[in-house]
mmCIF file of C-alpha atoms and ligand atoms in Angstrom:
data_model
loop_
_atom_site.group_PDB
_atom_site.id
_atom_site.type_symbol
_atom_site.label_atom_id
_atom_site.label_comp_id
_atom_site.label_asym_id
_atom_site.label_seq_id
_atom_site.Cartn_x
_atom_site.Cartn_y
_atom_site.Cartn_z
ATOM 1 C CA MET A 1 19.592 19.187 -18.046
ATOM 2 C CA ILE A 2 19.209 18.369 -14.234
ATOM 3 C CA LEU A 3 17.994 15.351 -12.394
ATOM 4 C CA ALA A 4 16.747 16.396 -8.918
ATOM 5 C CA LEU A 5 15.896 14.206 -5.974
ATOM 6 C CA GLU A 6 13.729 15.211 -3.021
ATOM 7 C CA THR A 7 13.023 12.784 0.129
ATOM 8 C CA SER A 8 12.475 15.417 2.993
ATOM 9 C CA CYS A 9 9.483 13.934 4.345
ATOM 10 C CA ASP A 10 7.183 10.825 3.007
ATOM 11 C CA ASP A 11 7.258 11.206 -0.707
ATOM 12 C CA THR A 12 10.086 10.014 -2.721
ATOM 13 C CA CYS A 13 10.405 12.275 -5.694
ATOM 14 C CA ALA A 14 12.819 12.564 -8.721
ATOM 15 C CA ALA A 15 12.522 15.029 -11.647
ATOM 16 C CA VAL A 16 14.490 16.256 -14.824
ATOM 17 C CA VAL A 17 14.259 19.699 -15.738
ATOM 18 C CA THR A 18 15.750 21.705 -18.467
ATOM 19 C CA GLN A 19 17.842 24.834 -17.890
ATOM 20 C CA ASP A 20 14.944 27.198 -18.984
ATOM 21 C CA GLY A 21 12.539 25.360 -16.718
ATOM 22 C CA GLU A 22 10.717 22.995 -18.542
ATOM 23 C CA ILE A 23 9.699 19.955 -16.837
ATOM 24 C CA ARG A 24 10.676 16.876 -18.690
ATOM 25 C CA SER A 25 9.658 14.426 -16.003
ATOM 26 C CA ASN A 26 8.223 14.761 -12.399
ATOM 27 C CA VAL A 27 7.989 11.283 -10.523
ATOM 28 C CA ILE A 28 6.329 11.087 -6.920
ATOM 29 C CA SER A 29 5.730 8.257 -4.933
ATOM 30 C CA SER A 30 3.531 8.860 -1.817
ATOM 31 C CA GLN A 31 4.308 6.030 0.554
ATOM 32 C CA GLY A 32 0.921 5.794 1.853
ATOM 33 C CA VAL A 33 1.977 3.620 4.659
ATOM 34 C CA HIS A 34 1.672 6.543 7.547
ATOM 35 C CA ASP A 35 -2.073 6.849 7.142
ATOM 36 C CA ARG A 36 -2.442 4.138 9.585
ATOM 37 C CA TYR A 37 -0.575 5.683 12.289
ATOM 38 C CA GLY A 38 -2.202 8.926 11.679
ATOM 39 C CA GLY A 39 0.917 10.911 10.868
ATOM 40 C CA VAL A 40 4.324 10.378 9.139
ATOM 41 C CA VAL A 41 6.635 7.823 11.019
ATOM 42 C CA PRO A 42 10.276 9.026 10.547
ATOM 43 C CA GLU A 43 12.005 5.833 10.376
ATOM 44 C CA VAL A 44 9.315 4.024 8.488
ATOM 45 C CA ALA A 45 9.845 6.849 5.930
ATOM 46 C CA SER A 46 13.574 6.480 5.724
ATOM 47 C CA ARG A 47 13.140 2.813 4.990
ATOM 48 C CA HIS A 48 10.718 3.390 2.296
ATOM 49 C CA HIS A 49 12.708 5.847 0.516
ATOM 50 C CA LEU A 50 15.409 3.327 0.401
ATOM 51 C CA GLU A 51 13.238 0.793 -1.563
ATOM 52 C CA LEU A 52 11.626 3.564 -3.900
ATOM 53 C CA ILE A 53 14.554 6.069 -4.570
ATOM 54 C CA GLY A 54 16.095 3.676 -7.216
ATOM 55 C CA PRO A 55 13.166 2.793 -9.122
ATOM 56 C CA VAL A 56 11.739 6.570 -8.837
ATOM 57 C CA VAL A 57 15.092 7.848 -10.233
ATOM 58 C CA ASP A 58 14.904 5.018 -13.057
ATOM 59 C CA ASP A 59 11.539 6.015 -13.939
ATOM 60 C CA ALA A 60 12.252 9.891 -14.190
ATOM 61 C CA LEU A 61 15.168 9.171 -16.176
ATOM 62 C CA ALA A 62 13.185 7.064 -18.764
ATOM 63 C CA GLN A 63 10.215 9.381 -18.721
ATOM 64 C CA ALA A 64 12.583 12.136 -19.596
ATOM 65 C CA GLY A 65 14.429 9.828 -22.173
ATOM 66 C CA ILE A 66 17.786 10.964 -20.934
ATOM 67 C CA SER A 67 20.810 8.942 -19.317
ATOM 68 C CA LEU A 68 22.835 9.751 -16.316
ATOM 69 C CA PRO A 69 26.069 10.733 -18.337
ATOM 70 C CA GLU A 70 23.963 12.987 -20.434
ATOM 71 C CA LEU A 71 23.007 15.304 -17.401
ATOM 72 C CA ASP A 72 24.446 18.550 -16.496
ATOM 73 C CA ALA A 73 24.185 18.185 -12.797
ATOM 74 C CA ILE A 74 22.335 16.382 -10.173
ATOM 75 C CA ALA A 75 20.356 18.253 -7.464
ATOM 76 C CA VAL A 76 19.175 17.160 -4.054
ATOM 77 C CA THR A 77 17.055 18.650 -1.052
ATOM 78 C CA GLN A 78 19.727 18.886 1.656
ATOM 79 C CA GLY A 79 17.068 20.166 4.216
ATOM 80 C CA PRO A 80 15.285 20.908 6.453
ATOM 81 C CA GLY A 81 13.506 17.974 7.023
ATOM 82 C CA LEU A 82 13.509 14.465 8.451
ATOM 83 C CA VAL A 83 17.118 13.967 8.685
ATOM 84 C CA GLY A 84 17.062 10.025 8.003
ATOM 85 C CA ALA A 85 14.587 10.598 4.963
ATOM 86 C CA LEU A 86 16.794 13.317 3.883
ATOM 87 C CA LEU A 87 20.053 11.432 4.101
ATOM 88 C CA VAL A 88 18.572 8.753 1.810
ATOM 89 C CA GLY A 89 18.240 11.629 -1.311
ATOM 90 C CA VAL A 90 21.962 13.034 -0.243
ATOM 91 C CA SER A 91 23.722 9.909 -0.287
ATOM 92 C CA THR A 92 21.930 8.551 -3.501
ATOM 93 C CA ALA A 93 22.645 12.003 -5.261
ATOM 94 C CA LYS A 94 26.198 11.857 -4.172
ATOM 95 C CA ALA A 95 26.615 8.298 -5.292
ATOM 96 C CA LEU A 96 25.120 8.970 -8.842
ATOM 97 C CA ALA A 97 26.992 12.007 -9.358
ATOM 98 C CA ALA A 98 30.273 10.820 -8.312
ATOM 99 C CA ALA A 99 29.836 7.592 -10.572
ATOM 100 C CA HIS A 100 29.451 9.930 -13.507
ATOM 101 C CA ARG A 101 31.885 12.669 -12.331
ATOM 102 C CA LEU A 102 28.889 15.190 -12.487
ATOM 103 C CA PRO A 103 28.331 18.234 -10.329
ATOM 104 C CA LEU A 104 26.088 18.353 -7.469
ATOM 105 C CA ILE A 105 23.757 21.126 -6.382
ATOM 106 C CA PRO A 106 22.420 20.907 -2.812
ATOM 107 C CA VAL A 107 19.208 22.753 -2.326
ATOM 108 C CA ASP A 108 17.049 24.081 0.665
ATOM 109 C CA HIS A 109 13.595 22.643 0.598
ATOM 110 C CA LEU A 110 12.000 25.837 0.836
ATOM 111 C CA HIS A 111 13.895 27.542 -1.722
ATOM 112 C CA GLY A 112 12.360 24.834 -3.851
ATOM 113 C CA HIS A 113 8.966 25.651 -2.876
ATOM 114 C CA VAL A 114 9.582 29.038 -3.703
ATOM 115 C CA ALA A 115 11.203 27.992 -7.089
ATOM 116 C CA ALA A 116 8.061 25.933 -8.213
ATOM 117 C CA SER A 117 6.563 29.247 -9.351
ATOM 118 C CA PHE A 118 9.845 29.925 -11.594
ATOM 119 C CA LEU A 119 8.720 26.657 -13.551
ATOM 120 C CA LYS A 120 6.937 26.459 -17.030
ATOM 121 C CA PRO A 121 3.777 26.891 -17.550
ATOM 122 C CA SER A 122 3.409 29.586 -15.002
ATOM 123 C CA GLU A 123 6.945 31.206 -14.889
ATOM 124 C CA PHE A 124 5.885 33.742 -12.473
ATOM 125 C CA GLU A 125 8.957 36.286 -12.135
ATOM 126 C CA PRO A 126 10.121 37.853 -9.017
ATOM 127 C CA PRO A 127 9.574 40.134 -7.413
ATOM 128 C CA PHE A 128 6.488 38.664 -5.511
ATOM 129 C CA LEU A 129 5.173 37.565 -2.107
ATOM 130 C CA ILE A 130 4.897 33.848 -1.396
ATOM 131 C CA LEU A 131 2.739 31.982 1.204
ATOM 132 C CA ILE A 132 3.805 28.526 1.863
ATOM 133 C CA ALA A 133 1.402 26.569 3.752
ATOM 134 C CA SER A 134 2.003 22.727 4.307
ATOM 135 C CA GLY A 135 1.951 20.060 6.754
ATOM 136 C CA GLY A 136 5.489 20.704 8.031
ATOM 137 C CA HIS A 137 5.829 24.812 7.283
ATOM 138 C CA THR A 138 3.698 28.015 6.909
ATOM 139 C CA LEU A 139 5.265 31.086 6.016
ATOM 140 C CA LEU A 140 5.044 34.440 4.211
ATOM 141 C CA ALA A 141 8.039 35.589 2.595
ATOM 142 C CA HIS A 142 9.359 38.285 0.072
ATOM 143 C CA VAL A 143 10.909 36.882 -3.016
ATOM 144 C CA ARG A 144 13.353 39.572 -4.523
ATOM 145 C CA ASP A 145 14.968 37.403 -7.260
ATOM 146 C CA HIS A 146 15.524 33.603 -8.137
ATOM 147 C CA GLY A 147 18.465 32.976 -5.633
ATOM 148 C CA PRO A 148 18.099 31.577 -2.119
ATOM 149 C CA ASP A 149 18.170 34.922 -0.422
ATOM 150 C CA TRP A 150 14.228 35.518 -0.145
ATOM 151 C CA GLU A 151 13.016 37.376 3.028
ATOM 152 C CA VAL A 152 10.658 35.392 5.795
ATOM 153 C CA LEU A 153 8.186 38.147 6.638
ATOM 154 C CA GLY A 154 6.133 35.864 8.967
ATOM 155 C CA ALA A 155 6.044 32.428 10.263
ATOM 156 C CA THR A 156 4.217 30.292 12.459
ATOM 157 C CA HIS A 157 4.490 30.230 16.102
ATOM 158 C CA ASP A 158 3.136 26.395 16.623
ATOM 159 C CA ASP A 159 1.402 24.239 14.129
ATOM 160 C CA ALA A 160 1.700 24.270 10.513
ATOM 161 C CA ALA A 161 -1.740 25.177 8.422
ATOM 162 C CA GLY A 162 -1.541 21.601 7.397
ATOM 163 C CA GLU A 163 -1.109 20.275 10.669
ATOM 164 C CA ALA A 164 -4.045 22.347 11.971
ATOM 165 C CA PHE A 165 -6.150 20.656 9.100
ATOM 166 C CA ASP A 166 -4.889 17.528 9.781
ATOM 167 C CA LYS A 167 -5.598 17.601 13.781
ATOM 168 C CA GLY A 168 -8.852 19.246 13.127
ATOM 169 C CA ALA A 169 -9.926 16.591 11.024
ATOM 170 C CA ARG A 170 -8.708 13.799 13.347
ATOM 171 C CA MET A 171 -10.976 15.429 16.103
ATOM 172 C CA LEU A 172 -13.798 15.079 13.668
ATOM 173 C CA GLY A 173 -13.234 11.396 13.003
ATOM 174 C CA LEU A 174 -11.405 11.928 9.700
ATOM 175 C CA GLY A 175 -8.390 9.811 8.527
ATOM 176 C CA TYR A 176 -4.936 11.213 7.434
ATOM 177 C CA PRO A 177 -4.183 13.411 5.510
ATOM 178 C CA GLY A 178 -6.912 15.499 6.954
ATOM 179 C CA GLY A 179 -6.993 18.672 4.618
ATOM 180 C CA PRO A 180 -8.770 16.874 1.559
ATOM 181 C CA ALA A 181 -11.332 15.078 3.950
ATOM 182 C CA LEU A 182 -12.066 18.090 6.029
ATOM 183 C CA GLN A 183 -12.502 20.177 2.656
ATOM 184 C CA ARG A 184 -15.022 17.427 1.460
ATOM 185 C CA LEU A 185 -16.763 17.379 4.743
ATOM 186 C CA ALA A 186 -16.982 21.324 4.772
ATOM 187 C CA GLU A 187 -18.795 21.467 1.334
ATOM 188 C CA ASP A 188 -22.258 20.642 3.282
ATOM 189 C CA GLY A 189 -21.600 23.031 6.203
ATOM 190 C CA ASP A 190 -21.981 26.385 6.778
ATOM 191 C CA PRO A 191 -18.684 28.268 7.579
ATOM 192 C CA GLU A 192 -20.738 31.047 9.784
ATOM 193 C CA ALA A 193 -21.923 28.446 12.113
ATOM 194 C CA PHE A 194 -19.237 28.561 14.709
ATOM 195 C CA ALA A 195 -16.761 31.626 15.230
ATOM 196 C CA PHE A 196 -13.554 30.008 15.762
ATOM 197 C CA PRO A 197 -10.436 32.209 16.314
ATOM 198 C CA THR A 198 -8.226 33.601 13.737
ATOM 199 C CA ALA A 199 -5.097 34.540 15.712
ATOM 200 C CA GLN A 200 -5.854 38.207 14.982
ATOM 201 C CA GLN A 201 -3.890 38.965 18.285
ATOM 202 C CA VAL A 202 -0.626 37.535 17.318
ATOM 203 C CA PRO A 203 1.492 40.611 16.269
ATOM 204 C CA GLY A 204 3.113 41.226 12.771
ATOM 205 C CA LEU A 205 3.109 39.026 9.814
ATOM 206 C CA ASP A 206 3.158 35.662 11.976
ATOM 207 C CA PHE A 207 0.709 33.057 12.428
ATOM 208 C CA SER A 208 -0.494 30.788 15.058
ATOM 209 C CA PHE A 209 -2.782 27.605 14.830
ATOM 210 C CA SER A 210 -2.886 26.425 18.541
ATOM 211 C CA GLY A 211 -5.707 28.694 19.919
ATOM 212 C CA LEU A 212 -7.842 27.367 16.730
ATOM 213 C CA LYS A 213 -7.314 23.666 17.611
ATOM 214 C CA THR A 214 -8.069 24.121 21.252
ATOM 215 C CA ALA A 215 -11.247 26.076 20.595
ATOM 216 C CA LEU A 216 -12.236 23.354 18.376
ATOM 217 C CA LEU A 217 -11.707 20.761 21.207
ATOM 218 C CA TYR A 218 -13.808 22.839 23.608
ATOM 219 C CA LYS A 219 -16.490 23.138 21.036
ATOM 220 C CA LEU A 220 -16.746 19.435 20.593
ATOM 221 C CA ARG A 221 -16.770 18.759 24.419
ATOM 222 C CA GLU A 222 -19.564 21.619 24.851
ATOM 223 C CA LEU A 223 -21.772 20.111 21.957
ATOM 224 C CA GLY A 224 -21.491 16.261 23.333
ATOM 225 C CA GLU A 225 -21.526 13.553 21.149
ATOM 226 C CA GLU A 226 -25.001 13.635 19.679
ATOM 227 C CA GLU A 227 -24.685 17.198 18.782
ATOM 228 C CA THR A 228 -21.232 17.026 17.268
ATOM 229 C CA GLU A 229 -22.438 13.953 14.974
ATOM 230 C CA ARG A 230 -25.382 16.157 13.717
ATOM 231 C CA ARG A 231 -23.132 19.263 13.102
ATOM 232 C CA ARG A 232 -20.065 17.895 11.799
ATOM 233 C CA ALA A 233 -20.229 19.765 8.451
ATOM 234 C CA ASP A 234 -20.853 22.735 10.287
ATOM 235 C CA LEU A 235 -17.979 22.373 12.388
ATOM 236 C CA ALA A 236 -15.632 21.411 9.831
ATOM 237 C CA ALA A 237 -16.640 24.425 7.371
ATOM 238 C CA SER A 238 -16.263 26.939 10.294
ATOM 239 C CA TYR A 239 -12.748 25.347 11.170
ATOM 240 C CA GLN A 240 -11.774 25.676 7.476
ATOM 241 C CA ARG A 241 -12.977 29.168 7.328
ATOM 242 C CA ALA A 242 -10.662 29.926 10.306
ATOM 243 C CA ILE A 243 -7.632 28.641 8.918
ATOM 244 C CA VAL A 244 -8.262 30.298 5.655
ATOM 245 C CA GLU A 245 -8.793 33.690 7.279
ATOM 246 C CA THR A 246 -5.747 33.286 9.563
ATOM 247 C CA LEU A 247 -3.788 32.945 6.171
ATOM 248 C CA ALA A 248 -5.519 35.502 4.122
ATOM 249 C CA ARG A 249 -5.705 38.306 6.626
ATOM 250 C CA ARG A 250 -1.730 38.014 7.103
ATOM 251 C CA VAL A 251 -1.165 38.398 3.409
ATOM 252 C CA GLU A 252 -3.857 41.346 3.308
ATOM 253 C CA ARG A 253 -1.842 42.991 6.547
ATOM 254 C CA ALA A 254 1.233 42.686 4.462
ATOM 255 C CA LEU A 255 -0.098 44.201 1.341
ATOM 256 C CA GLU A 256 -1.981 47.237 3.230
ATOM 257 C CA THR A 257 0.868 47.881 5.874
ATOM 258 C CA ASP A 258 3.988 47.956 3.322
ATOM 259 C CA PRO A 259 3.308 49.509 0.033
ATOM 260 C CA ALA A 260 6.715 48.825 -1.116
ATOM 261 C CA LEU A 261 5.971 45.057 -1.336
ATOM 262 C CA PRO A 262 5.049 43.675 -4.565
ATOM 263 C CA GLN A 263 1.243 43.575 -5.451
ATOM 264 C CA ARG A 264 1.727 39.784 -6.447
ATOM 265 C CA LEU A 265 1.321 36.713 -4.732
ATOM 266 C CA ALA A 266 2.286 32.941 -5.227
ATOM 267 C CA LEU A 267 0.815 29.992 -3.112
ATOM 268 C CA GLY A 268 2.888 27.042 -2.240
ATOM 269 C CA GLY A 269 2.643 23.774 -0.139
ATOM 270 C CA GLY A 270 0.012 21.370 0.234
ATOM 271 C CA VAL A 271 -2.659 23.488 1.476
ATOM 272 C CA ALA A 272 -2.675 25.511 -1.463
ATOM 273 C CA ALA A 273 -4.850 22.683 -3.064
ATOM 274 C CA ASN A 274 -7.607 24.180 -0.715
ATOM 275 C CA GLY A 275 -10.532 25.302 -2.881
ATOM 276 C CA PRO A 276 -11.876 28.071 -0.224
ATOM 277 C CA LEU A 277 -8.310 29.049 0.166
ATOM 278 C CA ARG A 278 -7.762 29.499 -3.514
ATOM 279 C CA GLU A 279 -10.968 31.478 -3.813
ATOM 280 C CA ARG A 280 -10.011 33.785 -0.861
ATOM 281 C CA MET A 281 -6.572 34.601 -2.170
ATOM 282 C CA ARG A 282 -7.922 34.992 -6.047
ATOM 283 C CA GLY A 283 -10.162 37.674 -4.311
ATOM 284 C CA LEU A 284 -7.554 39.576 -2.963
ATOM 285 C CA GLY A 285 -7.277 41.821 -6.141
ATOM 286 C CA VAL A 286 -3.344 41.003 -6.621
ATOM 287 C CA ALA A 287 -1.817 39.150 -9.467
ATOM 288 C CA ILE A 288 -1.848 35.690 -8.378
ATOM 289 C CA ASP A 289 0.073 32.339 -8.963
ATOM 290 C CA ILE A 290 -1.106 29.169 -7.873
ATOM 291 C CA PRO A 291 1.128 26.254 -9.747
ATOM 292 C CA PRO A 292 -0.613 23.051 -10.650
ATOM 293 C CA ILE A 293 -1.074 20.954 -7.315
ATOM 294 C CA GLN A 294 1.689 18.348 -7.995
ATOM 295 C CA LEU A 295 3.895 21.189 -8.143
ATOM 296 C CA CYS A 296 2.661 22.883 -4.650
ATOM 297 C CA THR A 297 2.967 19.526 -2.657
ATOM 298 C CA ASP A 298 6.561 18.297 -2.087
ATOM 299 C CA ASN A 299 8.203 17.168 -5.520
ATOM 300 C CA ALA A 300 11.518 17.065 -7.028
ATOM 301 C CA ALA A 301 10.968 19.555 -10.224
ATOM 302 C CA MET A 302 10.772 22.410 -7.839
ATOM 303 C CA ILE A 303 14.132 21.265 -6.399
ATOM 304 C CA ALA A 304 15.450 21.191 -9.791
ATOM 305 C CA SER A 305 14.038 24.688 -10.641
ATOM 306 C CA ALA A 306 15.805 26.004 -7.553
ATOM 307 C CA ALA A 307 19.325 24.452 -8.781
ATOM 308 C CA ARG A 308 19.134 26.368 -11.697
ATOM 309 C CA HIS A 309 19.930 29.557 -9.837
ATOM 310 C CA LEU A 310 22.501 28.247 -7.528
ATOM 311 C CA PRO A 311 26.166 27.395 -7.920
ATOM 312 C CA ALA A 312 26.941 23.634 -8.448
ATOM 313 C CA LEU A 313 29.695 21.900 -6.333
ATOM 314 C CA PRO A 314 32.099 20.080 -8.914
ATOM 315 C CA PHE A 315 32.990 16.181 -8.343
ATOM 316 C CA PRO A 316 34.565 15.541 -5.729
ATOM 317 C CA GLN A 317 33.850 18.314 -3.440
ATOM 318 C CA TYR A 318 30.474 17.095 -2.185
ATOM 319 C CA ALA A 319 32.115 13.876 -1.039
ATOM 320 C CA ALA A 320 31.578 15.124 2.882
ATOM 321 C CA LEU A 321 28.093 16.911 2.209
ATOM 322 C CA ASP A 322 25.695 16.263 4.918
ATOM 323 C CA ALA A 323 21.677 16.821 5.135
ATOM 324 C CA TYR A 324 20.712 19.198 7.791
ATOM 325 C CA ALA A 325 17.211 18.805 9.987
ATOM 326 C CA THR A 326 16.557 22.484 10.554
ATOM 327 C CA GLY A 327 17.504 25.410 8.140
ATOM 328 C CA GLU A 328 19.519 28.517 8.897
ATOM 329 C CA ARG A 329 16.206 30.414 9.157
ATOM 330 C CA GLY A 330 15.267 28.094 12.415
ATOM 331 C CA LEU A 331 12.526 26.926 9.856
HETATM 332 O O1 LIG B 401 3.186 19.883 0.750
HETATM 333 P P1 LIG B 401 2.636 18.714 1.685
HETATM 334 O O2 LIG B 401 2.135 17.678 0.501
HETATM 335 O O3 LIG B 401 3.720 17.908 2.529
HETATM 336 C C1 LIG B 401 4.278 18.711 3.594
HETATM 337 O O4 LIG B 401 3.647 18.528 4.588
HETATM 338 O O5 LIG B 401 5.414 19.335 3.141
HETATM 339 O O6 LIG B 401 1.403 19.093 2.306
HETATM 340 C C2 LIG B 401 0.522 18.061 3.002
HETATM 341 C C3 LIG B 401 -0.318 18.849 3.847
HETATM 342 C C4 LIG B 401 -1.228 18.021 4.877
HETATM 343 O O7 LIG B 401 -1.387 18.530 6.054
HETATM 344 C C5 LIG B 401 -2.575 17.977 4.288
HETATM 345 O O8 LIG B 401 -3.784 17.878 5.035
HETATM 346 C C6 LIG B 401 -2.721 19.501 3.544
HETATM 347 O O9 LIG B 401 -1.206 19.505 2.979
HETATM 348 N N1 LIG B 401 -3.621 19.363 2.440
HETATM 349 C C7 LIG B 401 -4.635 20.141 2.495
HETATM 350 C C8 LIG B 401 -5.577 19.867 1.016
HETATM 351 N N2 LIG B 401 -4.843 18.980 0.423
HETATM 352 C C9 LIG B 401 -3.673 18.741 1.368
HETATM 353 N N3 LIG B 401 -5.409 21.070 3.188
HETATM 354 C C10 LIG B 401 -6.508 21.471 3.091
HETATM 355 N N4 LIG B 401 -7.224 21.215 1.940
HETATM 356 C C11 LIG B 401 -6.884 20.478 1.065
HETATM 357 N N5 LIG B 401 -7.389 20.142 -0.020
HETATM 358 ZN ZN1 LIG B 402 7.517 21.149 1.573
#
């Protein structure tokens, strides 16, 4: 049984997972305090992690009905993410592991998103392609096995897909996080009303969302306040469609241009909660895995899942282990 901690951004998470991928508990404490600033404030996130990590770990252990000495190992997100936030998880994990002479397993956050698909109930087995789209990352990767050496096929040149949702939502006067609010507003709109760019000029399998953001800004200026107000739902629907198409066409391009790639696709990251994106991806005609939403957004069960396929550092080899803000792949 593995206890995992995840504190890379603004969710304080702990989970207990068995060696064969069964989730015994998956506790997520979303801080909520960042909404008033319109985004995550790193220093505020670190302070809240400090307050929440103890109770969140206790909850995860209690729900799983296990005590610390009974664990096989403790896993923790080492990076990438906000370094102050990561440090809370890393130091807590080191302290808990050392106190009980347990091994420690450092995990890359993105390997965690990949490993969410390995968990029960989906147990989606590699090889597959994965599209990870969240507020912090947007990438398409080829996952050959359970290990950390999956290959990045394309990544964003600028904003992440979730950031594009959040920034568009803010321009339309919606709160943070903008994705769910924008999706709701878009339900009453026409996705064909405005033709926003879908970054087709970006070469290969990379993504870009900055042109789209600018296009919305110019459209709002052109329409003026009154007309914008009247057409908010159309604007939201058209903007959402452009994000969905930017993502979907890259996956289509990958599947078409390289027949050697697996015709299987997993989705991860908070943007995977988006209804029209799920629908569009389901229409691609390949085997698809979309884990339950609490496993798509940041959580510790996915970190424990990745840890099952990584070497453990025995006590006390992890004493000097540090967090990293940016990963080896520069993501
Ligand atoms: O994975 P996540 O919870 O946190 C990280 O950023 O790592 O993703 C959060 C992002 C936010 O940008 C949020 O606006 C977006 O996911 N999001 C959505 C939806 N739900 C969350 N975007 C579009 N439609 C949604 N239903
Ligand atoms: Zn994430």
